[in-house]
Amino acid sequence: MSVLVYLVPISLFLGGIGLLAFFWAIKNKQFEDPEGNAARILMDDDEQ
Amino acid sequence: MTNIACPACVVVPPEAIEPTSLANHSLQVTVPTAHCVGCISKIERGLQQIKGVKSARVNLSLKRVQIQHDNPPDIEEKVLNCLDNLGFAAHILDSKVLENTTDDVSKGLLIRLGVAGFAAMNVMLLSVSVWAGAEGTTRDFLHWISAAIALPTVAYTAQPFFKSAWSALRIRQLNMDVPISLAILMAAGLSLYETIHSGEHAYFDAALSLTFFLLAGRFLDYQTRAKARSAAVELTALEVSRAHRLKNGVVETVDVADLKLGDHVMVRSGERVPVDGTVSKGIGELDVSLLTGETMPQDIAEGDQVYSGTLNLGQALEISVSHIGQGTKLAEITALVATAEASKTKYTNLADKAARIYAPVIHLLALVAFVGWYIYSGDARLSVGIATAVLIITCPCALGLAVPAVMTAASGKLFRLGVLIRNGDALERLVDVDTVVFDKTGTLTTGQFKIVQVPSDQHLQLAASLAVYSDHPLSKAIVKQSNGTKLLKATNIRELPGKGIEGIVNGQKIKLGRADWLKVTPIKGYVQTWVQIDDETSKVFTFEDTLKNTAQDVIQKIKNRGLKVVMLSGDTQETTDRLAQKLGVEQAIGDVLPEEKLAIVQSFGDTVLMVGDGLNDTAALAAAHVSISPAAAIDAARAASDFVLIKDDLTLIDKCISLSGFSKRLMLQSFGVAAGYNAIALPIALLGFATPLLAALAMSASSICVSLNALRITRG
């Protein structure tokens, strides 16, 4: 039981980081072009 | 001499770095045919090579390119040429129109969805521990943490439902969001009460999962409408409404909105008249097909009234603006459209129909459960618990997801095929259709002339040799017809506006032009031009509007479905009949005015699909049960239609009809799945056997089933 007292907050904190990353991604327009993002991984960029 | 200011300067001397331009201009271009990664790299690379272009980024979901540039001359033309050479149809978008569209609601929904998802997952984590057998203080502790996460989350993320439910209750009505809000609030409230009193069951995860799934449905629904809206905005942005105003002998390009009465506007050959006015200088012909459907060019001379949207076929004209704003012909048609829309019976879509049944029934059941159990047990806490369980377990999730999920899948599929859905319930309405009314000019035909009859090969060769110097569409058609024959040299060429063109070809004097100029009587029923060699009798070339190559196909497909096909046209009865015969259309009416088109479509009642492109079709398009317009349709027609074809393929109309039937079937199936789950879960809840675990399972399972069912549309 005592282990839960600090494990639960830790897991919530880690989850919270994920949530913040989600907010950042929205602000950074990552979700504006889902089809384009999917296609771009196949693009051959010129290697320098 | 190089100035070494930092280590990097050794590699890149300062002179090599161009000063960045302070002005940052952007251009948006729509590229509807872009569809894959190859298109992205081709377009971005190609555009970046244009001098002055700083960056180009393709948005494959919206099929647009955003170009940042420092405003070099003719940038728009260079961009369009570049895209054309790469093989992409492209149109410039008016940035002013696009700027006004913000997507705050969509972002808000997405953020709420994320938060609800995060909270639901974490609370579910804790709930599983409870269901796995946590007892006593551990269970209370886990419940309290769940409460701490769930309550603020519900207060924030479920706001869209609360707001919508409140707006319905204020006018004493029920909508789908009332039972949903009630379920969420009661689940949260009851769970808090139980937690305070060390109870066994807490429904925090149910409240959050409910919120999450329903927000997902809401988000999908909004995205579908947003896409339709942005496309509609885009279509408006395509018509960059500019005019060439003549002021003190200088031509300046201004927005049509800035024109005043009496302004003089120049309309060059091949341009559309931008505004209603009277001809102050020039004679020639106008293509009025977009306005009235007539294929026969209309003669105009000084003093004649001309309307915006018509195409100048002859030499440059000077127009004096006679009407602006509300007084224009366009405004007249708009008023007609408004009355047509107002008289249309309101359509209740499937989702609303379901809500009408669902909302009162569910409230009744919950009430019955509460009253029944209170009478039976005398325990208020138990009764409230069971009533709440009934509310939650009947799972509006599936119902809230069913229609948006299918609509998203269907409109996505149609978008990929080349059709834009502009109205959410258009697909449902299409199922009711039993009559399809087609406009002729511009819808079934391309609006470009094709030769029907040629007097002789010799006449064709001589006429074409002369016609190649003229921009008139009939001349172009003659030249096209002569493709292959060697053209002879023409000299002493004189183009006489309003009459024709004359010159010397092969030593003979050739005249090519109108019947009255060559002093012959025109033949009835055909668009024509006459040719005279020296002093011989004049011979005639007859033309007709080119049929779209998908027109025959689509009419056959529609007839195969057992639907009735009717053709209405503003063009002459003879031309209409000729085309109707070619296509196999039984009922064809010509010489139809816009008000008459509206009346005829209205007479067909609630089962008509109207397909049209011109200003004279707009009122009929607005009044019809469902309407479709081709991409080249006039702005107003597209705005009045439910579907817009982005690709110039009429057989897509048949695809829409087949997809609509499939979508409706899928939606009803999803309702069936939801009803099935409720049929099993309701008795369990009413009898008091519902537990949070059962509620969570039922909710997730039904939502997943409904979503998967919607994806079946991709096989349709």
JSON list of C-alpha atoms in Angstrom, two decimals, chain A residues 9-40:
[
{"chain": "A", "resi": 9, "resn": "PRO", "atom": "CA", "xyz": [1.81, 10.25, -8.35]},
{"chain": "A", "resi": 10, "resn": "ILE", "atom": "CA", "xyz": [4.87, 9.23, -10.37]},
{"chain": "A", "resi": 11, "resn": "SER", "atom": "CA", "xyz": [2.75, 7.55, -13.03]},
{"chain": "A", "resi": 12, "resn": "LEU", "atom": "CA", "xyz": [0.44, 10.56, -13.12]},
{"chain": "A", "resi": 13, "resn": "PHE", "atom": "CA", "xyz": [3.42, 12.84, -13.52]},
{"chain": "A", "resi": 14, "resn": "LEU", "atom": "CA", "xyz": [4.78, 10.80, -16.41]},
{"chain": "A", "resi": 15, "resn": "GLY", "atom": "CA", "xyz": [1.35, 10.75, -18.00]},
{"chain": "A", "resi": 16, "resn": "GLY", "atom": "CA", "xyz": [1.20, 14.51, -17.50]},
{"chain": "A", "resi": 17, "resn": "ILE", "atom": "CA", "xyz": [4.40, 14.93, -19.48]},
{"chain": "A", "resi": 18, "resn": "GLY", "atom": "CA", "xyz": [2.76, 13.06, -22.33]},
{"chain": "A", "resi": 19, "resn": "LEU", "atom": "CA", "xyz": [-0.24, 15.38, -22.12]},
{"chain": "A", "resi": 20, "resn": "LEU", "atom": "CA", "xyz": [1.99, 18.45, -22.26]},
{"chain": "A", "resi": 21, "resn": "ALA", "atom": "CA", "xyz": [3.73, 17.00, -25.28]},
{"chain": "A", "resi": 22, "resn": "PHE", "atom": "CA", "xyz": [0.29, 16.66, -26.87]},
{"chain": "A", "resi": 23, "resn": "PHE", "atom": "CA", "xyz": [-0.48, 20.33, -26.21]},
{"chain": "A", "resi": 24, "resn": "TRP", "atom": "CA", "xyz": [2.86, 21.36, -27.70]},
{"chain": "A", "resi": 25, "resn": "ALA", "atom": "CA", "xyz": [2.18, 19.26, -30.77]},
{"chain": "A", "resi": 26, "resn": "ILE", "atom": "CA", "xyz": [-1.17, 20.94, -31.34]},
{"chain": "A", "resi": 27, "resn": "LYS", "atom": "CA", "xyz": [0.38, 24.39, -30.96]},
{"chain": "A", "resi": 28, "resn": "ASN", "atom": "CA", "xyz": [3.16, 23.43, -33.34]},
{"chain": "A", "resi": 29, "resn": "LYS", "atom": "CA", "xyz": [0.59, 22.60, -36.03]},
{"chain": "A", "resi": 30, "resn": "GLN", "atom": "CA", "xyz": [1.61, 18.97, -36.11]},
{"chain": "A", "resi": 31, "resn": "PHE", "atom": "CA", "xyz": [-1.99, 17.89, -36.71]},
{"chain": "A", "resi": 32, "resn": "GLU", "atom": "CA", "xyz": [-2.73, 20.23, -39.60]},
{"chain": "A", "resi": 33, "resn": "ASP", "atom": "CA", "xyz": [-1.78, 17.86, -42.38]},
{"chain": "A", "resi": 34, "resn": "PRO", "atom": "CA", "xyz": [-2.07, 14.21, -41.35]},
{"chain": "A", "resi": 35, "resn": "GLU", "atom": "CA", "xyz": [-2.00, 12.88, -44.92]},
{"chain": "A", "resi": 36, "resn": "GLY", "atom": "CA", "xyz": [1.02, 14.96, -45.86]},
{"chain": "A", "resi": 37, "resn": "ASN", "atom": "CA", "xyz": [2.94, 13.88, -42.79]},
{"chain": "A", "resi": 38, "resn": "ALA", "atom": "CA", "xyz": [2.18, 10.26, -43.59]},
{"chain": "A", "resi": 39, "resn": "ALA", "atom": "CA", "xyz": [3.41, 10.67, -47.16]},
{"chain": "A", "resi": 40, "resn": "ARG", "atom": "CA", "xyz": [6.56, 12.63, -46.33]}
]
